Coordinates of C-alpha atoms in Angstrom, one line a residue:
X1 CA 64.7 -4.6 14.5
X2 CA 62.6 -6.6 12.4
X3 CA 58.8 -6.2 13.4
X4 CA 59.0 -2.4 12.7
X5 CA 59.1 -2.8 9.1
X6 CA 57.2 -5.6 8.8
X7 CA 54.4 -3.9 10.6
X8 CA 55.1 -0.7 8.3
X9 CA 54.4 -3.1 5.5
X10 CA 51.4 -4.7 6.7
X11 CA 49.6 -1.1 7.2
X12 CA 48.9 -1.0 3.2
X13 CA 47.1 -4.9 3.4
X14 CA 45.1 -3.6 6.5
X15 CA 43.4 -0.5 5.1
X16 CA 43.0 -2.6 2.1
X17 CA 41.4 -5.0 4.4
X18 CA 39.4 -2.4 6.2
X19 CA 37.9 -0.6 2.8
X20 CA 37.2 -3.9 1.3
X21 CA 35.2 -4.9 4.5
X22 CA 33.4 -1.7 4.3
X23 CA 32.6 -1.8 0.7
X24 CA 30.9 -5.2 1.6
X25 CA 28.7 -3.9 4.2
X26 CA 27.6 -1.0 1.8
X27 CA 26.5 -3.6 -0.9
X28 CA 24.4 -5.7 1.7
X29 CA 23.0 -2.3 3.0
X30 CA 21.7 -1.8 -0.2
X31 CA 20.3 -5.4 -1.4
X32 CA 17.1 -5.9 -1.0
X33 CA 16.4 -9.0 0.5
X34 CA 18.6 -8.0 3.4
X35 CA 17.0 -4.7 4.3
X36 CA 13.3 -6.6 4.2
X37 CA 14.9 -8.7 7.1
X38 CA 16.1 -6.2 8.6
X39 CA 12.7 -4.0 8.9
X40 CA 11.2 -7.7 9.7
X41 CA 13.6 -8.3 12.7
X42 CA 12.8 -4.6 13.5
X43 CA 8.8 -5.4 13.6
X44 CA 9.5 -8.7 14.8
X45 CA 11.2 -7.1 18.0
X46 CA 7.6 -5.2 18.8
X47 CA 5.4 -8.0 17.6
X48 CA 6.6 -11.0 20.0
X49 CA 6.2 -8.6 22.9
X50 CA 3.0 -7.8 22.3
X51 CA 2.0 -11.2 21.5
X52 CA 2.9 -12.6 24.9
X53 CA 1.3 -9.5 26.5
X54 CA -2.0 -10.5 24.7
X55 CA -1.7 -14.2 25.6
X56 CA -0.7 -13.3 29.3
X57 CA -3.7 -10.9 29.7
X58 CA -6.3 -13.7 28.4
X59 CA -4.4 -16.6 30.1
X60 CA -5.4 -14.2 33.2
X61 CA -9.1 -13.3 32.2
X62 CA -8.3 -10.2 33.3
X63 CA -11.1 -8.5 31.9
X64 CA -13.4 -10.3 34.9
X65 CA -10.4 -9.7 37.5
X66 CA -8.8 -6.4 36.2
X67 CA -8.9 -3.9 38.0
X68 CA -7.0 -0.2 38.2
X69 CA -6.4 2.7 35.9
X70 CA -5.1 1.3 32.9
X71 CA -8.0 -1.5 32.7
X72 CA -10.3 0.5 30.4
X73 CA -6.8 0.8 28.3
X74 CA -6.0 -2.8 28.6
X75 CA -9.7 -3.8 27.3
X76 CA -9.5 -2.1 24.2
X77 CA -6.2 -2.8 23.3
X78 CA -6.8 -6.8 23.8
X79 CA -10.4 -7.7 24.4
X80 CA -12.7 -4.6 22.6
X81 CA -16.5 -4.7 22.8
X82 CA -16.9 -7.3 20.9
X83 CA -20.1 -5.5 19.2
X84 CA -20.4 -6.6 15.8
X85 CA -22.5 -4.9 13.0
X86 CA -25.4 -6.3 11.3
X87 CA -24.6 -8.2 8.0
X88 CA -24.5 -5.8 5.1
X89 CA -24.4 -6.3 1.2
X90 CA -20.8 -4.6 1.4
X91 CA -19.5 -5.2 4.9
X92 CA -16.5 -2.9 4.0
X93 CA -18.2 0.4 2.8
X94 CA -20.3 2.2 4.6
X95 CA -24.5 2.9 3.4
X96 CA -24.1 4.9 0.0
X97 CA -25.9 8.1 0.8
X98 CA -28.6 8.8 -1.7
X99 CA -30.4 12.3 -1.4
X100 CA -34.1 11.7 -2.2
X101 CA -34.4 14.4 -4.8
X102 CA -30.8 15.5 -5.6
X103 CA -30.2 18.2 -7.7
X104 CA -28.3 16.9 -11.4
X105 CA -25.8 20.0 -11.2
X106 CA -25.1 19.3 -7.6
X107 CA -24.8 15.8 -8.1
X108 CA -22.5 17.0 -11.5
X109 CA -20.3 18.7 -9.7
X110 CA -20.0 16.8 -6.8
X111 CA -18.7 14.1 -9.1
X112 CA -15.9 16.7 -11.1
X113 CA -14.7 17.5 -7.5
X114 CA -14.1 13.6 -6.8
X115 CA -12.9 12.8 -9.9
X116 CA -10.5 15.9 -9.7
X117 CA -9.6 15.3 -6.5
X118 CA -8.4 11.8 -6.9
X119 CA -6.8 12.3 -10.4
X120 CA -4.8 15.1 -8.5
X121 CA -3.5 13.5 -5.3
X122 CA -2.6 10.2 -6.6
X123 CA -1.0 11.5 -10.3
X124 CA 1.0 13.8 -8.0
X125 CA 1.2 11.2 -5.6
X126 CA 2.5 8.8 -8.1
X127 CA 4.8 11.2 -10.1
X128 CA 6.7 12.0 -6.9
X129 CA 7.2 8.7 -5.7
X130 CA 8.9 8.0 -9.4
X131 CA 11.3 10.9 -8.5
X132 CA 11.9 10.5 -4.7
X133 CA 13.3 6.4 -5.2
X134 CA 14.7 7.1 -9.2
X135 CA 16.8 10.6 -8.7
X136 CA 19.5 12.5 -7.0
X137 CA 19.4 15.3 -5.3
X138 CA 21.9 17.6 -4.7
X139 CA 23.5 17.1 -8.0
X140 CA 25.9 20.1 -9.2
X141 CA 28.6 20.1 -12.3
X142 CA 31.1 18.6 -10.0
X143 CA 29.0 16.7 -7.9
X144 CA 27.0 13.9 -8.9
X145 CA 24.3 14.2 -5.8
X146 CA 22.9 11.1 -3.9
X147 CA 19.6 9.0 -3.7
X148 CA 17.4 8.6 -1.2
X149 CA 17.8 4.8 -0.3
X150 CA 15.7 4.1 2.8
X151 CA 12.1 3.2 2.0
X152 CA 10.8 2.5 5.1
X153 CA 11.4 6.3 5.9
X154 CA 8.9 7.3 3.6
X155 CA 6.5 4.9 4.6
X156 CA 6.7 6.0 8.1
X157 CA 6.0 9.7 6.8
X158 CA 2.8 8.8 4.9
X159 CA 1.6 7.1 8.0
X160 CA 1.9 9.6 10.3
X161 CA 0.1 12.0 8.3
X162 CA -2.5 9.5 7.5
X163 CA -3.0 8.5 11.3
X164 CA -3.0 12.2 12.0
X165 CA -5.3 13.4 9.5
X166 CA -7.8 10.5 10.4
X167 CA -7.1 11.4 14.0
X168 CA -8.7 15.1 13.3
X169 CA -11.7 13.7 11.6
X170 CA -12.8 11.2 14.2
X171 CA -12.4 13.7 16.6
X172 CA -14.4 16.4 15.0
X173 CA -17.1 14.1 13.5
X174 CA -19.9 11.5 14.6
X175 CA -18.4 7.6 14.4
X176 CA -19.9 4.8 15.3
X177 CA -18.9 3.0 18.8
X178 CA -15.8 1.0 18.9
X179 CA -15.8 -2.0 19.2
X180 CA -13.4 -4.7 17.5
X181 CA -10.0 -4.7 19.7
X182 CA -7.1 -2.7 18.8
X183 CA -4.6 -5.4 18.1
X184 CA -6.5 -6.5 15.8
X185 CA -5.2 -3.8 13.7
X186 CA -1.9 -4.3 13.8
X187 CA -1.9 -7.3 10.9
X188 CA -3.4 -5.2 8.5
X189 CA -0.9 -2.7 9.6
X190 CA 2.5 -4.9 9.3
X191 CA 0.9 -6.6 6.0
X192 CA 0.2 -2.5 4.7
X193 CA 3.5 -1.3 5.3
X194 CA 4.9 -4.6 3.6
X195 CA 3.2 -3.7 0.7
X196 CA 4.1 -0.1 0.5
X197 CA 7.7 -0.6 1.2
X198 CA 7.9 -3.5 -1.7
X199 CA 5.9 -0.9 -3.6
X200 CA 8.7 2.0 -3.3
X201 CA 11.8 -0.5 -3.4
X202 CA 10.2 -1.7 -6.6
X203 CA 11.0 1.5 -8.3
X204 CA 14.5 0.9 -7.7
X205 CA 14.6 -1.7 -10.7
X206 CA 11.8 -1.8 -12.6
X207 CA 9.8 1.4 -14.4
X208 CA 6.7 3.2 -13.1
X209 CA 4.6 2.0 -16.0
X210 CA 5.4 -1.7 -15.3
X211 CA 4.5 -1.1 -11.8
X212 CA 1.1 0.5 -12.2
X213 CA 0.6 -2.5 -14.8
X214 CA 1.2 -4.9 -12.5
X215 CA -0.9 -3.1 -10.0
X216 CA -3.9 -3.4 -12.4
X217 CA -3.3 -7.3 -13.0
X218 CA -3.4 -8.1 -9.6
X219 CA -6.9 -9.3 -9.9
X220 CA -5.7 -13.0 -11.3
X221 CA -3.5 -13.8 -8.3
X222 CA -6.6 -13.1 -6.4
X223 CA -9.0 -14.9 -8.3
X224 CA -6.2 -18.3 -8.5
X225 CA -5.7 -17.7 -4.8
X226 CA -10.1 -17.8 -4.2
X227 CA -10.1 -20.7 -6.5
X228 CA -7.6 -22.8 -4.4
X229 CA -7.9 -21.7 -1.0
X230 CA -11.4 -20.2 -0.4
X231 CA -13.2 -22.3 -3.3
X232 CA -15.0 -19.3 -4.8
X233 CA -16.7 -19.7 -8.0
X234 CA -16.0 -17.2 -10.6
X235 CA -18.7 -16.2 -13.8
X236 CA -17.0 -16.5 -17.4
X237 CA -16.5 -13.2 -18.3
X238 CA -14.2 -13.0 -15.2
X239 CA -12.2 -15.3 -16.4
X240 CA -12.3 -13.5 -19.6
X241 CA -10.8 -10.0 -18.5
X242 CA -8.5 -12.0 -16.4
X243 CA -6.9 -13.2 -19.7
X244 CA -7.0 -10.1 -21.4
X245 CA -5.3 -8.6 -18.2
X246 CA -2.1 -10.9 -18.7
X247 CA -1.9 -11.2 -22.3
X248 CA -1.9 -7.0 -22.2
X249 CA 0.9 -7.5 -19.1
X250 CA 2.9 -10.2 -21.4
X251 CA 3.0 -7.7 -24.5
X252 CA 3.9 -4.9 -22.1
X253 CA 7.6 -7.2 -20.6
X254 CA 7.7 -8.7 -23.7
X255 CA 8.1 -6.0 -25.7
X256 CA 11.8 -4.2 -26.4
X257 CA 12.7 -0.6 -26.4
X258 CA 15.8 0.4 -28.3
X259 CA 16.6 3.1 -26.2
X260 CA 15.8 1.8 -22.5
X261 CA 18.1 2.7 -19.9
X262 CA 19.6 0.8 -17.1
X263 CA 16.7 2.3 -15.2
X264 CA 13.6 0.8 -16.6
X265 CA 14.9 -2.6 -16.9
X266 CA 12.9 -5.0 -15.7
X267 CA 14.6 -7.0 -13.1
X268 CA 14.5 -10.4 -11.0
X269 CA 14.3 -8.3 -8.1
X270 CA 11.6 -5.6 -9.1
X271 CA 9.4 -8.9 -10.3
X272 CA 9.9 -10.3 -6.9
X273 CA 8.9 -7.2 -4.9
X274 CA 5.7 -6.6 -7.5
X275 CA 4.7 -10.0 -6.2
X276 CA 5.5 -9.1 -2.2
X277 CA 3.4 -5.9 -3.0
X278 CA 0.6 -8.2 -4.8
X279 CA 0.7 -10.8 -2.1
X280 CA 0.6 -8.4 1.1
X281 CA -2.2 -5.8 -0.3
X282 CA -4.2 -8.9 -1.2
X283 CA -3.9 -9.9 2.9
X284 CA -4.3 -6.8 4.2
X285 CA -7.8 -6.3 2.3
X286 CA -9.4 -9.5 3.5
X287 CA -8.2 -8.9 6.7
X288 CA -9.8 -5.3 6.7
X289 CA -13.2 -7.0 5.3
X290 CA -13.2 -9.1 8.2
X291 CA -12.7 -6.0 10.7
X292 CA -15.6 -4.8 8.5
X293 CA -17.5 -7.0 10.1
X294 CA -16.9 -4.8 13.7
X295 CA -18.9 -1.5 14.1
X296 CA -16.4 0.9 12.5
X297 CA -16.5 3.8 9.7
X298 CA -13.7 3.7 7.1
X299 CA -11.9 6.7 8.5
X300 CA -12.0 4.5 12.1
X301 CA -10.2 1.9 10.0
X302 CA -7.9 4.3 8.7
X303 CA -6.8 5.3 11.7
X304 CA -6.5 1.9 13.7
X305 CA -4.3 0.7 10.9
X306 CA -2.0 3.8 11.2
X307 CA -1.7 4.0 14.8
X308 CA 0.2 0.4 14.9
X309 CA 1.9 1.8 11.4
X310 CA 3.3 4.5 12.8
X311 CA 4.4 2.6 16.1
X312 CA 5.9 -0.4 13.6
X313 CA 7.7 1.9 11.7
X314 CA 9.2 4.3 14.1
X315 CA 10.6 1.7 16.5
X316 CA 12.6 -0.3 13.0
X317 CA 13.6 3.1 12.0
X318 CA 15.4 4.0 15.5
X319 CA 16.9 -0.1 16.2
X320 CA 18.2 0.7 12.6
X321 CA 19.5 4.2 13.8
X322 CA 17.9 5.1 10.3
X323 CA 15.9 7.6 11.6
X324 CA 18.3 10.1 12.3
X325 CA 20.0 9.6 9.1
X326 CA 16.8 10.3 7.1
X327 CA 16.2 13.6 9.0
X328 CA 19.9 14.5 8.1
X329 CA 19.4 13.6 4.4
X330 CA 16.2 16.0 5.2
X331 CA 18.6 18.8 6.3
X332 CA 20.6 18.3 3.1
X333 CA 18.3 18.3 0.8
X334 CA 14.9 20.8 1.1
X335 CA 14.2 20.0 -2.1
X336 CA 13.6 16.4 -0.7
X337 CA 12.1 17.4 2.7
X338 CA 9.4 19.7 -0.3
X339 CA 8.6 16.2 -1.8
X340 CA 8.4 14.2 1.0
X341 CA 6.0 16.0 2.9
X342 CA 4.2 16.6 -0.8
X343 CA 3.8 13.0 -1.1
X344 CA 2.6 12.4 1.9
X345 CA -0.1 15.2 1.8
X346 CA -0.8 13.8 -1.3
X347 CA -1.5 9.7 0.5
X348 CA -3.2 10.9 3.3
X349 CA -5.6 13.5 1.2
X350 CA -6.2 10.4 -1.6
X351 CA -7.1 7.9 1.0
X352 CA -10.2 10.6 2.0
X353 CA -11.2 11.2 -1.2
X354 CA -12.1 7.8 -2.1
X355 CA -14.2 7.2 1.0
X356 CA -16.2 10.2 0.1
X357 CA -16.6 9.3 -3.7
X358 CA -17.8 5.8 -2.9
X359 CA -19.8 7.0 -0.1
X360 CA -21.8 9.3 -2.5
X361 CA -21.7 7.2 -6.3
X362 CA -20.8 4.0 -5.0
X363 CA -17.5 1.5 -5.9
X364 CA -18.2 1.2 -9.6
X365 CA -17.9 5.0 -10.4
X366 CA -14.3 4.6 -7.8
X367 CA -13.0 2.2 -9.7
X368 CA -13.9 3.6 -13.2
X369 CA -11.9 6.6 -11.8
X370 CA -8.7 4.9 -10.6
X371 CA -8.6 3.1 -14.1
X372 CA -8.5 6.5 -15.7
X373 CA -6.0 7.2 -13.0
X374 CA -3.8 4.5 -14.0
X375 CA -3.6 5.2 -17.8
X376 CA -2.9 9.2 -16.7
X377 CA 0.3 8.0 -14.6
X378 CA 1.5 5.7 -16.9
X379 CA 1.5 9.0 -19.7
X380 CA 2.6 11.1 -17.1
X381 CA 5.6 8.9 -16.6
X382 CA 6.4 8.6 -19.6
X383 CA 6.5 12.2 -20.5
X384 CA 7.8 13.3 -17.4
X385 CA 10.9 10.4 -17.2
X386 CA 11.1 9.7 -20.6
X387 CA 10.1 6.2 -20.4
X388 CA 9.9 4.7 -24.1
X389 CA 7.0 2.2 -25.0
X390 CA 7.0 0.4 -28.2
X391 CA 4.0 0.1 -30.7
X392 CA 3.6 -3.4 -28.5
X393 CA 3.9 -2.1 -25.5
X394 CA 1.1 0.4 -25.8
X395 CA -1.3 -1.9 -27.6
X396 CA -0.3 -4.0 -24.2
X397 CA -1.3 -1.1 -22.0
X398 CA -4.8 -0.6 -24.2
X399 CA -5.5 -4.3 -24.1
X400 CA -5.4 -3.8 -20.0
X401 CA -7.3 -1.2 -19.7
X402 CA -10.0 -1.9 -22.0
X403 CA -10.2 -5.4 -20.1
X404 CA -10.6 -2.9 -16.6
X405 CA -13.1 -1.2 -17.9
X406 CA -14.7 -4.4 -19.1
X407 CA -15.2 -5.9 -15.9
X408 CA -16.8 -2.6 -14.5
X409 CA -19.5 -2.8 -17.1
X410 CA -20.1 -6.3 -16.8
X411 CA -20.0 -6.4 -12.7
X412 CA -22.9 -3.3 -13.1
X413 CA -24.5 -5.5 -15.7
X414 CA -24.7 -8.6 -13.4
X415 CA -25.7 -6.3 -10.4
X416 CA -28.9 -4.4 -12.4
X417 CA -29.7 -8.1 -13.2
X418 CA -29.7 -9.7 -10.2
X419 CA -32.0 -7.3 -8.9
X420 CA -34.5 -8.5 -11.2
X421 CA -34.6 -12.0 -10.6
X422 CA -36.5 -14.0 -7.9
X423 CA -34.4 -14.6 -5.3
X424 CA -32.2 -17.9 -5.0
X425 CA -31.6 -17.8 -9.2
X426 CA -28.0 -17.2 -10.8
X427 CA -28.3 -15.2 -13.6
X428 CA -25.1 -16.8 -14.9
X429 CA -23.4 -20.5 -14.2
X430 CA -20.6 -19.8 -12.1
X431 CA -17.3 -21.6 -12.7

């Protein structure tokens, strides 16, 4: 007689129980910290397996007793050639090719069609990441739509493009013999999608223009880092433009905007994931120099990296079951599917581009181009997102980029100098 109504009024407390418990798991779907675990328990759960394959397959020296069908398989995956290159000035770029009489307007336009074609896959590039991570879709009068949340989704789909695209070309053109082994790849790979998914989840609290900022200023973390772990010497006017770089950065955060939104905030959490991005670009470019030092093209490199990229990324995505859930937000939304693809045309496109353009005018003409890049997205931003920047701010920004541009003329400086000079002799003290 009694237990009816005392279940009848415990029904209430429970679904309060039950949407409460709910709500919770939304919120820690969404923080941060706990999706990078997540996607790290995700790689982790394809890592450790390969690991004690590798070790199991040496332990063995099974490339003396191996035998079978899936031996050649098994020695490239885990052993490789071992043929190294011959030392070179640049062990990551390839031989500049230099015509021997080259025709100025050929040469002219050759350079327009680099320059354009960076400037126009990594300002759209850039511009659709802003919108993809900042704004709804779907959004009506009555509704107010929904944000894409899942990072590592977009990661995945500029990989596979990227591996696919750099698939076509290795097929279709001459490369060198391969020889470093293919695991090899896989810690640039895991330390490249690291970066990029720090890079998009970024967005989520801090503006584009801070972002691309702290893009440009990653060169003190990596000079501090080859002072105290590598004990590389630097020349002064390095340390020079590395102080302009972060007194430009401090007047940028430092300044205030009257009428900044919630959106462009900068945050605890955005300044943490600029330094995750900072940190695992930084590894994954050493690591690629010392692949460098293998028999490979850039485009070969490409598409080593993406191969494990694509496998890293595909098996978090389905543990996660966030896989199918992307392709259903796909289904929702074209207008998403439009920009996905777009910005991963866009990636994949870019990253072919700049081998080209340093392969014909060499890496200071690259970078002089990407620091044009930078100031372009940072205006295009702002006029596109309506991202305010005090009088501050933008002396900040100028103060950065005229540092950028400073250490391009003074590296091509040093480089026209050392030419000159006997060999053995600095033409500067290092520090």
């Amino acid at each position: 007689r009694f237990c009816l109504p005392l279940v009848l009024a415990s029904l209430p407390t429970m679904a309060t129980g039950e949407g409460i418990t709910a709500a919770l798991q939304d919120s820690w779907g969404d923080f941060w910290l706990f999706r990078f675990f997540v996607n790290a328990a995700g790689y982790a759960s394809i890592v450790v397996p390969g690991f004690l394959l590798i070790q199991y397959f040496k332990r063995r020296n099974y490339l003396e007793t191996g035998r079978g069908i899936c031996f050649p398989v098994i020695k490239s995956c885990v052993f490789g050639s071992e043929v190294k290159s011959v030392h070179q000035d640049d062990g990551s770029l390839p031989a500049r090719a230099e015509p021997t009489e080259p025709s100025t307007a050929r040469q002219v336009f050759k350079l327009l069609f680099c320059a354009a074609g960076l400037q126009a896959s990594y300002l759209t590039w850039g511009v659709l990441q802003e919108r993809v991570m900042t704004r709804t879709y779907g959004a009506t009068e009555t509704e107010p739509g929904e944000k894409f949340k899942d990072s590592q989704f977009l990661v995945f789909m500029n990989r596979i493009l990227a591996f696919t695209v750099a698939g076509l070309y290795c097929a279709l053109t001459k490369q060198p013999r391969h020889g470093a082994p293919m695991y090899k790849y896989s810690f640039a790979s895991l330390s490249n999608i690291l970066s990029s998914w720090c890079q998009y989840e970024a967005l989520k609290y801090i503006s584009f223009p801070t972002q691309v900022l702290a893009k440009a200023s990653k060169v003190i973390p990596v000079m501090m880092m080859g002072k105290l772990v590598s004990r590389k010497s630097y020349e002064y006017w390095e340390y020079l433009t590395a102080a302009l770089i972060s007194v430009g950065v401090s007047m940028f955060l430092l300044s205030s905007a009257p009428n900044r939104t919630v959106s462009t905030v900068t945050t605890f959490s955005g300044i943490v994931l600029l330094a995750g991005y900072i940190i695992f670009d930084s590894f994954t470019s050493n690591w690629q120099d010392a692949l460098f030092t293998y028999k490979m093209s850039p485009v070969q490199m490409m598409f080593g990296v993406n191969v494990f990229s694509c496998l890293f990324t595909v098996g978090s995505l389905l543990e996660q079951g966030a896989l199918l859930e992307s392709l259903r937000f796909m289904a929702r939304h074209s207008e998403f599917t439009a920009h996905a693809v777009l910005l991963s045309v866009c990636s994949a496109c870019g990253q072919l581009f700049i081998f080209y353009t340093i392969n014909q005018f060499g890496a200071a003409v690259f970078t002089i181009i990407m620091t044009l890049r930078q100031a372009f997205a940072i205006l295009l931003s702002c006029l596109i997102y309506g991202h305010t920047v005090t009088v501050v701010g933008g002396l900040g920004i100028a103060v950065v980029f005229m540092a950028l541009f400073l250490r391009v003329y003074a590296r091509s400086r040093m480089k026209k100098r050392s030419k000159k000079l006997p060999p053995g002799e600095t033409p500067v003290q290092k520090v």
